[in-house]
Every structure is written in C-alpha cells, then in structure tokens.
Short mmCIF file of C-alpha atoms and ligand atoms in Angstrom, two decimals:
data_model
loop_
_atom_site.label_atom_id
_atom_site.label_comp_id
_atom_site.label_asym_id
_atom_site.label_seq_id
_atom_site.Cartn_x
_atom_site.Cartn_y
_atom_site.Cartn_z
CA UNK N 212 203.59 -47.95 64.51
CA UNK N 213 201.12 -50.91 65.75
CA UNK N 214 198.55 -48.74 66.77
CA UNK N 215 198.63 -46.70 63.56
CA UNK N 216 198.53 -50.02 61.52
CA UNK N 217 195.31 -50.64 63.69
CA UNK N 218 193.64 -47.28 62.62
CA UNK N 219 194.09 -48.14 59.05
CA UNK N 220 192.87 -51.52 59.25
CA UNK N 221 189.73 -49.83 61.16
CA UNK N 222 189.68 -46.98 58.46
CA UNK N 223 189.98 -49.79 55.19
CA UNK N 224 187.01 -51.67 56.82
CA UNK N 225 185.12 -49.07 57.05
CA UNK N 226 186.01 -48.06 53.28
CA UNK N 227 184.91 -51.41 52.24
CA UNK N 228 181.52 -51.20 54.14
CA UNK N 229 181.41 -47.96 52.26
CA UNK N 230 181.79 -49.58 48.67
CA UNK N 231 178.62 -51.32 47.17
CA UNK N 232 178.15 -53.98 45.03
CA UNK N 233 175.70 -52.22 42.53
CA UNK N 234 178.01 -50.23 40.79
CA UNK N 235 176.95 -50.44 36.86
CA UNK N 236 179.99 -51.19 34.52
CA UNK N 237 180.56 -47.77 33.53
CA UNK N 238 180.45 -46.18 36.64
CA UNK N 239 184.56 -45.73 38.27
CA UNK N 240 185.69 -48.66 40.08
CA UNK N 241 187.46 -48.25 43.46
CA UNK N 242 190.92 -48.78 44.06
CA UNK N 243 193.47 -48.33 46.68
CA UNK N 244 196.88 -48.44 47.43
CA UNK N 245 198.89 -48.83 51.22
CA UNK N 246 202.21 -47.14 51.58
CA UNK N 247 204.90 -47.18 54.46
CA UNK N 248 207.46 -44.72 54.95
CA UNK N 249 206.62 -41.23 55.37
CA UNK N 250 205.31 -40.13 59.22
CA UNK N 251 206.09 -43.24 60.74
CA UNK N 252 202.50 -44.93 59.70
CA UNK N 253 200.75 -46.55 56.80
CA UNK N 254 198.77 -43.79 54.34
CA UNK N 255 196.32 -45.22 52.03
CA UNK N 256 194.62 -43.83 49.39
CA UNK N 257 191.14 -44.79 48.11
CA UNK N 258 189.58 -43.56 45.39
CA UNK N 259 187.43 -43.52 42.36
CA UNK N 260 188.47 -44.16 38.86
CA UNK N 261 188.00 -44.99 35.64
CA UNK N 262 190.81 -47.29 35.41
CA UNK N 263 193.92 -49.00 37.69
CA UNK N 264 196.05 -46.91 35.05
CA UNK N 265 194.88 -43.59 36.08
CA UNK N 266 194.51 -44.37 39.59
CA UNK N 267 198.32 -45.97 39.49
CA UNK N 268 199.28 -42.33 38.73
CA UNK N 269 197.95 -40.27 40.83
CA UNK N 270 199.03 -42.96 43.59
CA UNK N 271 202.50 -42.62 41.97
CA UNK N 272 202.37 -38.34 42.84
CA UNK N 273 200.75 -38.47 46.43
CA UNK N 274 202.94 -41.62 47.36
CA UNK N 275 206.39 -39.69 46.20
CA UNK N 276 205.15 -36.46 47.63
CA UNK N 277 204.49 -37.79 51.00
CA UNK N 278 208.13 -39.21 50.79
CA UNK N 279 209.53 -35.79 49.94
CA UNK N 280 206.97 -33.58 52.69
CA UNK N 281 208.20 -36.39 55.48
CA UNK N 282 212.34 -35.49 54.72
CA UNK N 283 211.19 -32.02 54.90
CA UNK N 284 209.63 -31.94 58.36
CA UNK N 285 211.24 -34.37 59.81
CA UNK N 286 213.38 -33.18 62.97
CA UNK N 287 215.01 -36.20 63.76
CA UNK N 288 216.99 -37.15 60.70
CA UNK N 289 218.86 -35.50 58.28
CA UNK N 290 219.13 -36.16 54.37
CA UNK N 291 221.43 -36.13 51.51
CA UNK N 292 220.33 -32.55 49.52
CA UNK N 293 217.66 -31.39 51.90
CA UNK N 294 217.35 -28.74 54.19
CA UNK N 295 214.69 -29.69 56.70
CA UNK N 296 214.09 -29.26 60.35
CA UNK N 297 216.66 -31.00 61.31
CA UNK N 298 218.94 -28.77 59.72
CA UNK N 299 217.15 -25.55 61.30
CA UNK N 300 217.30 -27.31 64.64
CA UNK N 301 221.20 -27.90 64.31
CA UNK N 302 222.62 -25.56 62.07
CA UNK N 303 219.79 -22.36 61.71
CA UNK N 304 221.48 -20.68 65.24
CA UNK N 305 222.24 -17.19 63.93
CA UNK N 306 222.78 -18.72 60.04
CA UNK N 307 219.75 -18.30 57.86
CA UNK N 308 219.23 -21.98 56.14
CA UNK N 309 217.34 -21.79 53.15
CA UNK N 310 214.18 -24.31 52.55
CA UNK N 311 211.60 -24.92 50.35
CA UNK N 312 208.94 -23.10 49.73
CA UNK N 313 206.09 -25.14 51.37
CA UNK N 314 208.50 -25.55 54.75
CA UNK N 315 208.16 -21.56 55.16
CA UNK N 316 204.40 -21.98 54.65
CA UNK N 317 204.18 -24.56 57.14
CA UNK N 318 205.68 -22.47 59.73
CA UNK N 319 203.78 -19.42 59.12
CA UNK N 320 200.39 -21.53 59.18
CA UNK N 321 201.68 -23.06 62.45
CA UNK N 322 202.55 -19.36 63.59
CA UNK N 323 199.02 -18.53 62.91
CA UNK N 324 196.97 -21.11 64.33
CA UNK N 325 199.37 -21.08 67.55
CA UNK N 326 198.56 -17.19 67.54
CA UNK N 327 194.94 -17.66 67.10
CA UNK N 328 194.81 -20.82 69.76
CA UNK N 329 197.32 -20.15 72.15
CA UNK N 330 198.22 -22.52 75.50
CA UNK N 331 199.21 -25.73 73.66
CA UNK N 332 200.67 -26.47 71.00
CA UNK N 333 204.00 -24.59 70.71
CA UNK N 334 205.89 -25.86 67.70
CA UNK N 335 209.06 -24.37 69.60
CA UNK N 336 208.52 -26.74 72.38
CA UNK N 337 211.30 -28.88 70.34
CA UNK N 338 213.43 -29.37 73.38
CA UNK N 339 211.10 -29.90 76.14
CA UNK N 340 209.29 -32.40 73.48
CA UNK N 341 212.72 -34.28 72.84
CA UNK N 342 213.40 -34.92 76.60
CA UNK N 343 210.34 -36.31 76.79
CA UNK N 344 210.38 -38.45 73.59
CA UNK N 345 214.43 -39.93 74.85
CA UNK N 346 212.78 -41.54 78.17
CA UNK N 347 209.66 -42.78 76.01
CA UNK N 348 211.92 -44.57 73.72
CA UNK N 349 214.24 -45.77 76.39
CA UNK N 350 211.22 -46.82 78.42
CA UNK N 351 209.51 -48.86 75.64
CA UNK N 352 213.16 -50.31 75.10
CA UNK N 353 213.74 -51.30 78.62
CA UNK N 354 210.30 -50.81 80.27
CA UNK N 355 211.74 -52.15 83.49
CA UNK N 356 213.85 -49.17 83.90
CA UNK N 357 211.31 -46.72 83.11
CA UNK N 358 211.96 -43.39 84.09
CA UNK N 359 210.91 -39.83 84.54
CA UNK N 360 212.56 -37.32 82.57
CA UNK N 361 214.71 -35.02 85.58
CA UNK N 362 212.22 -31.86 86.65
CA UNK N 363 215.01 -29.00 86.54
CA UNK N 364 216.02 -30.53 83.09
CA UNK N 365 212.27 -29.62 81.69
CA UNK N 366 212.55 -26.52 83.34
CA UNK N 367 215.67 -25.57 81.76
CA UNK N 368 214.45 -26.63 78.42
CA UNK N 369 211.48 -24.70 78.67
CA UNK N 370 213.48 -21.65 78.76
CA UNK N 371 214.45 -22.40 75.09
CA UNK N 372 210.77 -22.64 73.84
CA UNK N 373 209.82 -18.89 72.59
CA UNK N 374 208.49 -18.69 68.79
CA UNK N 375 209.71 -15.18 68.86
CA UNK N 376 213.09 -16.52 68.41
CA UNK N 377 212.23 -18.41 65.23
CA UNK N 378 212.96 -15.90 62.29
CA UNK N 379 211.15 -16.40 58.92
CA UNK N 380 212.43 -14.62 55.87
CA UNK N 381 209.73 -15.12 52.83
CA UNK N 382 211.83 -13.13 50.41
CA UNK N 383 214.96 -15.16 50.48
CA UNK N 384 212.77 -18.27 51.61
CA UNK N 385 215.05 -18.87 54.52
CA UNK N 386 215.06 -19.78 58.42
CA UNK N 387 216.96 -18.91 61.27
CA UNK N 388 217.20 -19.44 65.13
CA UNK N 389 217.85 -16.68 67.25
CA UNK N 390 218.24 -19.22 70.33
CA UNK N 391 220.89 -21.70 69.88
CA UNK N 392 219.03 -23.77 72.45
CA UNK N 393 215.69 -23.73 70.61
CA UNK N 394 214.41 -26.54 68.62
CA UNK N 395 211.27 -26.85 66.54
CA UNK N 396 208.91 -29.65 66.57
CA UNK N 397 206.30 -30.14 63.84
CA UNK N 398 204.50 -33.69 65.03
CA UNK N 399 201.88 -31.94 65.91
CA UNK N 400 200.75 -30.82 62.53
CA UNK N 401 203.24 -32.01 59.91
CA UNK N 402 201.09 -35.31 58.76
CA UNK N 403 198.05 -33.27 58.70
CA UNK N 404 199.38 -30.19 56.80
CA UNK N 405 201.17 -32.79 54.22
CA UNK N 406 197.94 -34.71 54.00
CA UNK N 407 196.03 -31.26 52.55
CA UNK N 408 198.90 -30.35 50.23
CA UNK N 409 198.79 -33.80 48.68
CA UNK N 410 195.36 -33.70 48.51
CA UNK N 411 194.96 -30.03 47.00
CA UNK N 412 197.82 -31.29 44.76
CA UNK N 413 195.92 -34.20 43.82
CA UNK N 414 192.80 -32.18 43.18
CA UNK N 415 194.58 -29.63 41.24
CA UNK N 416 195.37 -32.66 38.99
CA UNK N 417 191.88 -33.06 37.91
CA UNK N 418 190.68 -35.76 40.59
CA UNK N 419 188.20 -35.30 43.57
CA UNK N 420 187.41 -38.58 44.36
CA UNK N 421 189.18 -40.14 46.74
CA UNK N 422 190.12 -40.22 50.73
CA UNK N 423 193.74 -40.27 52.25
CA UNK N 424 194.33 -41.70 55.57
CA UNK N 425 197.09 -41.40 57.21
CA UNK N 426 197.55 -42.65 60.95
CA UNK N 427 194.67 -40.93 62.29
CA UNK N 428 194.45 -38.19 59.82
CA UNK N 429 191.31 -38.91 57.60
CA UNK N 430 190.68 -35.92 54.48
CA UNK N 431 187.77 -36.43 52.28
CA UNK N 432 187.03 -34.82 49.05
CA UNK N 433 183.66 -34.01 47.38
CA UNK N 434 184.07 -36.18 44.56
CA UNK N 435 181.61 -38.85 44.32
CA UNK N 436 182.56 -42.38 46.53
CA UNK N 437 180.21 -45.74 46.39
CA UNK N 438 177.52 -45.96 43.88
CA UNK N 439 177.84 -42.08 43.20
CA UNK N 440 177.14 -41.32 46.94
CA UNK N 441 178.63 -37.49 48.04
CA UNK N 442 179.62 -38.73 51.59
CA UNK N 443 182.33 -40.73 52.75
CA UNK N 444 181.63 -42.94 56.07
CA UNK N 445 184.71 -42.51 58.60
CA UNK N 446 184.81 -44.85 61.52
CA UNK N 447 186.10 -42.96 64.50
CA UNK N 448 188.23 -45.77 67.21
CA UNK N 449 186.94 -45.97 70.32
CA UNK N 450 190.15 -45.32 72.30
CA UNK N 451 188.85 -46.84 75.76
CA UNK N 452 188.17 -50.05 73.93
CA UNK N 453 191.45 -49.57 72.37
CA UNK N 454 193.24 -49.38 75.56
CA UNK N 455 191.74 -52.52 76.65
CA UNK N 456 192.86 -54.52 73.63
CA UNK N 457 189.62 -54.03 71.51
CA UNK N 458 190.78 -52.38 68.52
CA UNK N 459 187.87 -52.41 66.33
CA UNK N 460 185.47 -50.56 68.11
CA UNK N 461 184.52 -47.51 66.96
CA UNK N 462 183.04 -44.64 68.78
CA UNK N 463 180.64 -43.70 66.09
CA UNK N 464 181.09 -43.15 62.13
CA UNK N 465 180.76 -40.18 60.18
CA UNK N 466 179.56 -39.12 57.20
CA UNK N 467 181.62 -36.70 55.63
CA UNK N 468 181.86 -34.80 52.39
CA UNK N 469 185.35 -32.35 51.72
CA UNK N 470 185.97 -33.00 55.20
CA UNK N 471 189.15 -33.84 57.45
CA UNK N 472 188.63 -36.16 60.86
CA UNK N 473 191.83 -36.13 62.70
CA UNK N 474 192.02 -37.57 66.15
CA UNK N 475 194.81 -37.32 69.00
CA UNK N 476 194.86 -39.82 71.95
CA UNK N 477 196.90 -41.05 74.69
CA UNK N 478 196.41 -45.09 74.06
CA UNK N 479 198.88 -44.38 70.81
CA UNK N 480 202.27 -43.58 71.88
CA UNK N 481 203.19 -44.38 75.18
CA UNK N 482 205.21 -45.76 78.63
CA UNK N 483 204.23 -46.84 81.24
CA UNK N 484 205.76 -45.23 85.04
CA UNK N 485 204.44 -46.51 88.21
CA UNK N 486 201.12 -47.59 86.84
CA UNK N 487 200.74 -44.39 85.14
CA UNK N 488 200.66 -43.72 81.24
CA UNK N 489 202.86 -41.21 79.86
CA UNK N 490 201.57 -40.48 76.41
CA UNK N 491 203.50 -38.29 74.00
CA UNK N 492 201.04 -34.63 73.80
CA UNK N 493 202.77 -32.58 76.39
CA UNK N 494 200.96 -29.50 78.24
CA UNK N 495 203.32 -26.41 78.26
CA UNK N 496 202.07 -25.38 81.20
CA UNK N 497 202.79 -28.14 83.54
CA UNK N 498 205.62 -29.66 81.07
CA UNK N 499 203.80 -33.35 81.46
CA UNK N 500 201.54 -35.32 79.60
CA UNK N 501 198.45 -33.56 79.31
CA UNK N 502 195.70 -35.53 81.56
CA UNK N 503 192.60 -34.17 80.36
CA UNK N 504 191.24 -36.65 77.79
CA UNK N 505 191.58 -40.04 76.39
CA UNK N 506 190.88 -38.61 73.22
CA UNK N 507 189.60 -35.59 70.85
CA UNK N 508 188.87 -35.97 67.02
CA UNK N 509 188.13 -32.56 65.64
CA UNK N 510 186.57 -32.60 61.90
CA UNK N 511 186.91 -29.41 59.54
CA UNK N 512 187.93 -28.56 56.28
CA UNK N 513 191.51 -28.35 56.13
CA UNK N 514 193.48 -31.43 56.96
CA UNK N 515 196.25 -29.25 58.44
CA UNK N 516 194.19 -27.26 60.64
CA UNK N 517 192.72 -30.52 62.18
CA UNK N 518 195.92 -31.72 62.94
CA UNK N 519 196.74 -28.72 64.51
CA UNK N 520 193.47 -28.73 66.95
CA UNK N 521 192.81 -32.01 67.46
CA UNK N 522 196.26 -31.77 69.58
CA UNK N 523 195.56 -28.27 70.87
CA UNK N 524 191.90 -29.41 71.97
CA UNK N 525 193.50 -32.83 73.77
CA UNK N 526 196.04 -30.43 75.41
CA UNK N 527 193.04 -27.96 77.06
CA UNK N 528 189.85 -28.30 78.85
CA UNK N 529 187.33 -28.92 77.40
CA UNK N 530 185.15 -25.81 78.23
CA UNK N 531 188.46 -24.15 76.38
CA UNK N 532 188.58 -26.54 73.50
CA UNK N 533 184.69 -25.51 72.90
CA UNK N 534 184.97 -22.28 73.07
CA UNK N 535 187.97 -22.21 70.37
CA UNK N 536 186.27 -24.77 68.26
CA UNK N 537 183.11 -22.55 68.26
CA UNK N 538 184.85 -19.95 67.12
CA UNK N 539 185.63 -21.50 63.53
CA UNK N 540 182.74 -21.98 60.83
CA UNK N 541 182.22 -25.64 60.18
CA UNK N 542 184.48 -27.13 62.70
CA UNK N 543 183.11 -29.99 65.06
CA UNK N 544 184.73 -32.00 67.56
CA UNK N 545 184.21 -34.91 70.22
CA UNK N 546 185.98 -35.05 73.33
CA UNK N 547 186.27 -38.75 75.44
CA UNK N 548 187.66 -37.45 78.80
CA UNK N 549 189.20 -39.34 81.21
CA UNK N 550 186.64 -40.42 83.14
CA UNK N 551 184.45 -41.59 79.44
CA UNK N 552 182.30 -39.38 79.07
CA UNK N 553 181.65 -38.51 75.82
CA UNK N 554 180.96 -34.32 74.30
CA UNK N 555 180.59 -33.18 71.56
CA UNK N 556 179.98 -29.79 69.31
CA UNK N 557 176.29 -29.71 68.58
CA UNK N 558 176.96 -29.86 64.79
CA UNK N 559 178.80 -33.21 65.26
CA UNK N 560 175.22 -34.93 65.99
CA UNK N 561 174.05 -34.06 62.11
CA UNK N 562 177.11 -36.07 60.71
CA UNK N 563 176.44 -39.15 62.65
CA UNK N 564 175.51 -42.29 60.41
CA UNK N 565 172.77 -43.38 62.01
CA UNK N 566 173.43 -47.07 62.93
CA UNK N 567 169.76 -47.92 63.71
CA UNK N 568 168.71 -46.51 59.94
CA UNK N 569 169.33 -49.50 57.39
CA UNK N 570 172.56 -49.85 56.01
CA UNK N 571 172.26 -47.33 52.64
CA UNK N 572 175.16 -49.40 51.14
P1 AMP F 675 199.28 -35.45 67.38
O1 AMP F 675 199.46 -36.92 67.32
O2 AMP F 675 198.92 -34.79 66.10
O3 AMP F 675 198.36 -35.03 68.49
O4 AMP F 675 200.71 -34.82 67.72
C1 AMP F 675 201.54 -35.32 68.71
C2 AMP F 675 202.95 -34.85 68.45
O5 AMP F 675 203.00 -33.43 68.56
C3 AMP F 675 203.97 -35.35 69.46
O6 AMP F 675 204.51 -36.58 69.05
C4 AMP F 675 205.01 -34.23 69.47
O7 AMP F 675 205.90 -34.37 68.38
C5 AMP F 675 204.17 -33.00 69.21
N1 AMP F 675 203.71 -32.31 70.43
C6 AMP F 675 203.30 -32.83 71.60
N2 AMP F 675 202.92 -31.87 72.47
C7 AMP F 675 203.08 -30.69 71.81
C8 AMP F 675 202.90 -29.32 72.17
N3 AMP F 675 202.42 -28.95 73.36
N4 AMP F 675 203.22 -28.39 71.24
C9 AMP F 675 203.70 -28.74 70.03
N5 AMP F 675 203.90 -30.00 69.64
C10 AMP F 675 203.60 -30.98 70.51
MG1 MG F 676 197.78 -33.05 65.72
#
C-alpha cells in the first residue's frame, strides 16, 4: 500500500508537469480525482473537461466500476450477492458457479495470453501463490520470525496448478473446478484488465481525454491532454533508487498517446529472510521469487495485456522476454536486471521525452 501511494504521488507530479499554464478560457480544464478501495492502491483519474460537472460523472462510473471489477476478482474475500473468485476457489469443485459476464472474459483472455506466453504466469498457480503470500504477511507482521514457506508444501501445491482443470462454460456463463485442490489467482492481471474495461467504458461514454493510474498501471487515451498536446508524459520509478529510499526518481518518462505503461518490481511487496528479499512474482519453475530483474515496465495498447507481460517478462530472461515482446506489434519494454543494467526494445528509445530538449510545457 505505501509503495503504491508512492507511484501515484510520482505519477500526479508528473501529470502536473504535464499541465500548462497557457490554456485559453475555452479550452477544457483539467481535473482529477484519487480513490482508495479497489486493488489495494490509490487509482486516479485525470482528465480533460469542459466542466467539474461532467468530469464529476464520469469519475462517479469509473470510481463505482472499479469497486464492482475489485469484488469480482478478488480471491481473498467474499461478498454479499457476488460470485467472484473466491467463490470459484471454494465452492466451483465439481459445481458450476455462475459469474458475470466480464469474469468469463477475463479468464479466457488470461487463457490466451498464458497460451500464447507460456512459463510464467499461471493464473492457476492460486495455491502455490497463497503459501507464499501467508509467510509474506506473517513476515511483515513479525519480521523477526520470518520464515520460508516448507519445500515439500510448494511441491505439493504445485501439483494443484493445471489450467486444464479450470472449466469455462460461455453459454451458461459459468465456472467450475475440476481439482478440488486448485485455486485461481488473478493479481497478475486483474488491475490491468479492470483498468482497460473502465477505460473502454469510459470512452464508449463519449470521453477520450483522460489517464487512469492505478498502482503501477498507467492507460492513456488519444484524447487531447495539456494545451491540446496528443501525448501524455508518464514518469517511469526508478526501482533501485526506490529500494534505497529515493522514491522520486524516475528512470526516464514517456510520452505516450492510447498507450498503457505497466511495471512489475520486486522493491513493492516484500520480506525480508536472511538478508534476502522475497518479493511476491513467483517463477513456476523453481516455485521462488523470480530473481531475474529489479524491474520490467512493458508499454502497449491494452492495459490488460500489459499487466499480463509486464509480470510474465519480470518472471523470464530477458533474451525470452524479448523475443515474446517482439513478437507483438507496438509493444515495448525496459528491463532493470539485477545487477542495473538497463535494456530496452529498440522502439522504447522513440518514446523517450528527451530531458536535454526544453521543457515543451
Ligand atoms: P504484478 O504486480 O502485476 O506483477 O502481479 C503480481 C501478482 O501476480 C502477485 O501478487 C500474485 O497475486 C500474482 N502472481 C505472482 N506470480 C505469478 C505467476 N507466476 N503466475 C500467476 N500469477 C502470479
Ligand atoms: Mg502484472
């Protein structure tokens, strides 16, 4: 929760850089609005508009939809009239529960992208994630008593993590486990994948102007931000700088127009065993904490697809991560690996802001 207050403090200065005091009367004025309660961060929306009125509203419908997309993929708590992960994870074993509409196309876009980029991100990894999620919170609890989660229990766990056993009926929109051991985990992608339905939602409301960041998760649109400008200027946190208490750093700032930036790291949820982090992105193949990177922020289109990769690339290689992210038109992505050095895609380099140019706002 700190560190994602951190990003949007980082994000909102930026956005204010961004604004520019020559705006003539008639142009839209900017406005924004900070909300807690939905993925465990603070979203904000800024945007364009002709006045606080119609800005209110359209605050009003992505603030109450993020509410209502958090309940649904949430797999740690239950509530009162909905049928959400949580109640696939504890009641779906052999029993088809029926969901809404945009859960089932969740999970078949998370089917997808795991099919299409396979090795890390497994959103049945639900009980191998949860073992390691109980000692994080006990840890950060009790940090002297830090512990390990028990080898043999991963390994058992991990027996319980096959998407095959998920079954997804579209007709009757409803979802069933065919493992009573498996349990599905959408933190990889859920904030993400909410962040382009509100924001397609939004845009299907008649308004195009505006950015939504939420905890990491920047989407853009191609509406018009300062002074009439078509690009958006996204600072991206420089996560070694982070680490070492520096939180305003950035890493660089881009310029983007209809464009998600979503980064994972390891310096934003973690415990600390035997002088050794233990972050919260776990690599299926070893069943740990991934150690590859400090941090990968992937930009492309969709907000939901970012998500997805920006966790799948901090998971692999990078010589993997490159050759997936090569793969799809008009994604780019930056990689700070352990040891700081810093790659990126060669199409990252054009959306740069050029920090020795003068300051265009
Ligand atoms: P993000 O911050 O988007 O990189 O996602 C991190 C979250 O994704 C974690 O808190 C877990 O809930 C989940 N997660 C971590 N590792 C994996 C994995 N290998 N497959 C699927 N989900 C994962
Ligand atoms: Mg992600």
């Amino acid at each position: 929760m700190k560190i994602s207050t951190r990003l949007i403090i980082i994000f909102i200065t930026i956005a204010i850089f961004a604004t520019f005091p020559g705006c003539a009367a008639s142009e839209p004025k900017r406005y924004s609005r900070s909300f807690l309660g939905a993925f465990d961060t603070a979203i904000t929306l800024i945007g364009y508009s002709n006045s606080q009125k119609t800005f209110d509203n359209y605050a009003d419908q992505a603030q109450e939809r993020f509410l209502e997309l958090h309940q649904m993929f949430d797999r740690y708590n239950a509530y009162e009239g909905v049928n959400n992960i949580y109640t696939i994870n504890h009641e779906g074993y052999n029993q088809p529960v029926k969901v809404a509409p945009e859960l089932i196309s969740m999970l078949e876009h998370a089917i997808k992208w795991q099919e299409a980029y396979p090795g890390a991100v497994n959103i049945a990894l639900g009980s191998v994630l949860e073992i390691w999620h109980d000692v994080r919170t006990e840890a950060l609890a009790d940090p002297v008593n830090a512990k390990l989660p028990d080898r043999q229990t991963l390994e058992e766990a991990n027996l319980h993590t096959s998407i095959d056993n998920l079954v997804i009926d579209e007709t009757t929109n409803t979802v069933m486990l065919t493992d009573p051991e498996l349990k599905l985990d959408l933190g990889a992608v859920a904030k993400g994948y909410a962040t382009e339905l509100v924001t397609q939602e939004l845009i299907a409301s008649g308004w195009d102007s505006f950015i939504i960041s939420s905890g990491g998760n920047v989407r853009t649109t191609s509406g018009p931000s300062a002074g009439g400008r078509d690009t958006w200027n996204i600072g991206i946190q420089d996560p070694e700088a982070a680490l070492s208490g520096d939180e305003d750093k950035l890493l660089m700032t881009l310029m983007l127009t209809n464009q998600s930036v979503v980064t994972s790291g390891d310096y934003q949820r973690y415990y600390i065993y035997g002088g050794r982090r233990y972050h919260h992105i776990v690599d299926p193949q070893t069943l740990e904490p991934s150690q590859e990177h400090t941090s990968v922020t992937v930009v492309t289109e969709d907000s939901g697809l970012a998500d997805f990769l920006s966790t799948t690339l901090f998971i692999l290689p990078y010589e993997r991560g490159l050759d997936y992210i090569e793969e799809i038109d008009g994604a780019e992505a930056v990689w700070v690996l352990n040891d700081g050095t810093v790659k990126m895609t060669a199409g990252l380099h054009l959306l740069i802001q050029d920090t020795t140019a003068p300051n265009e706002s």
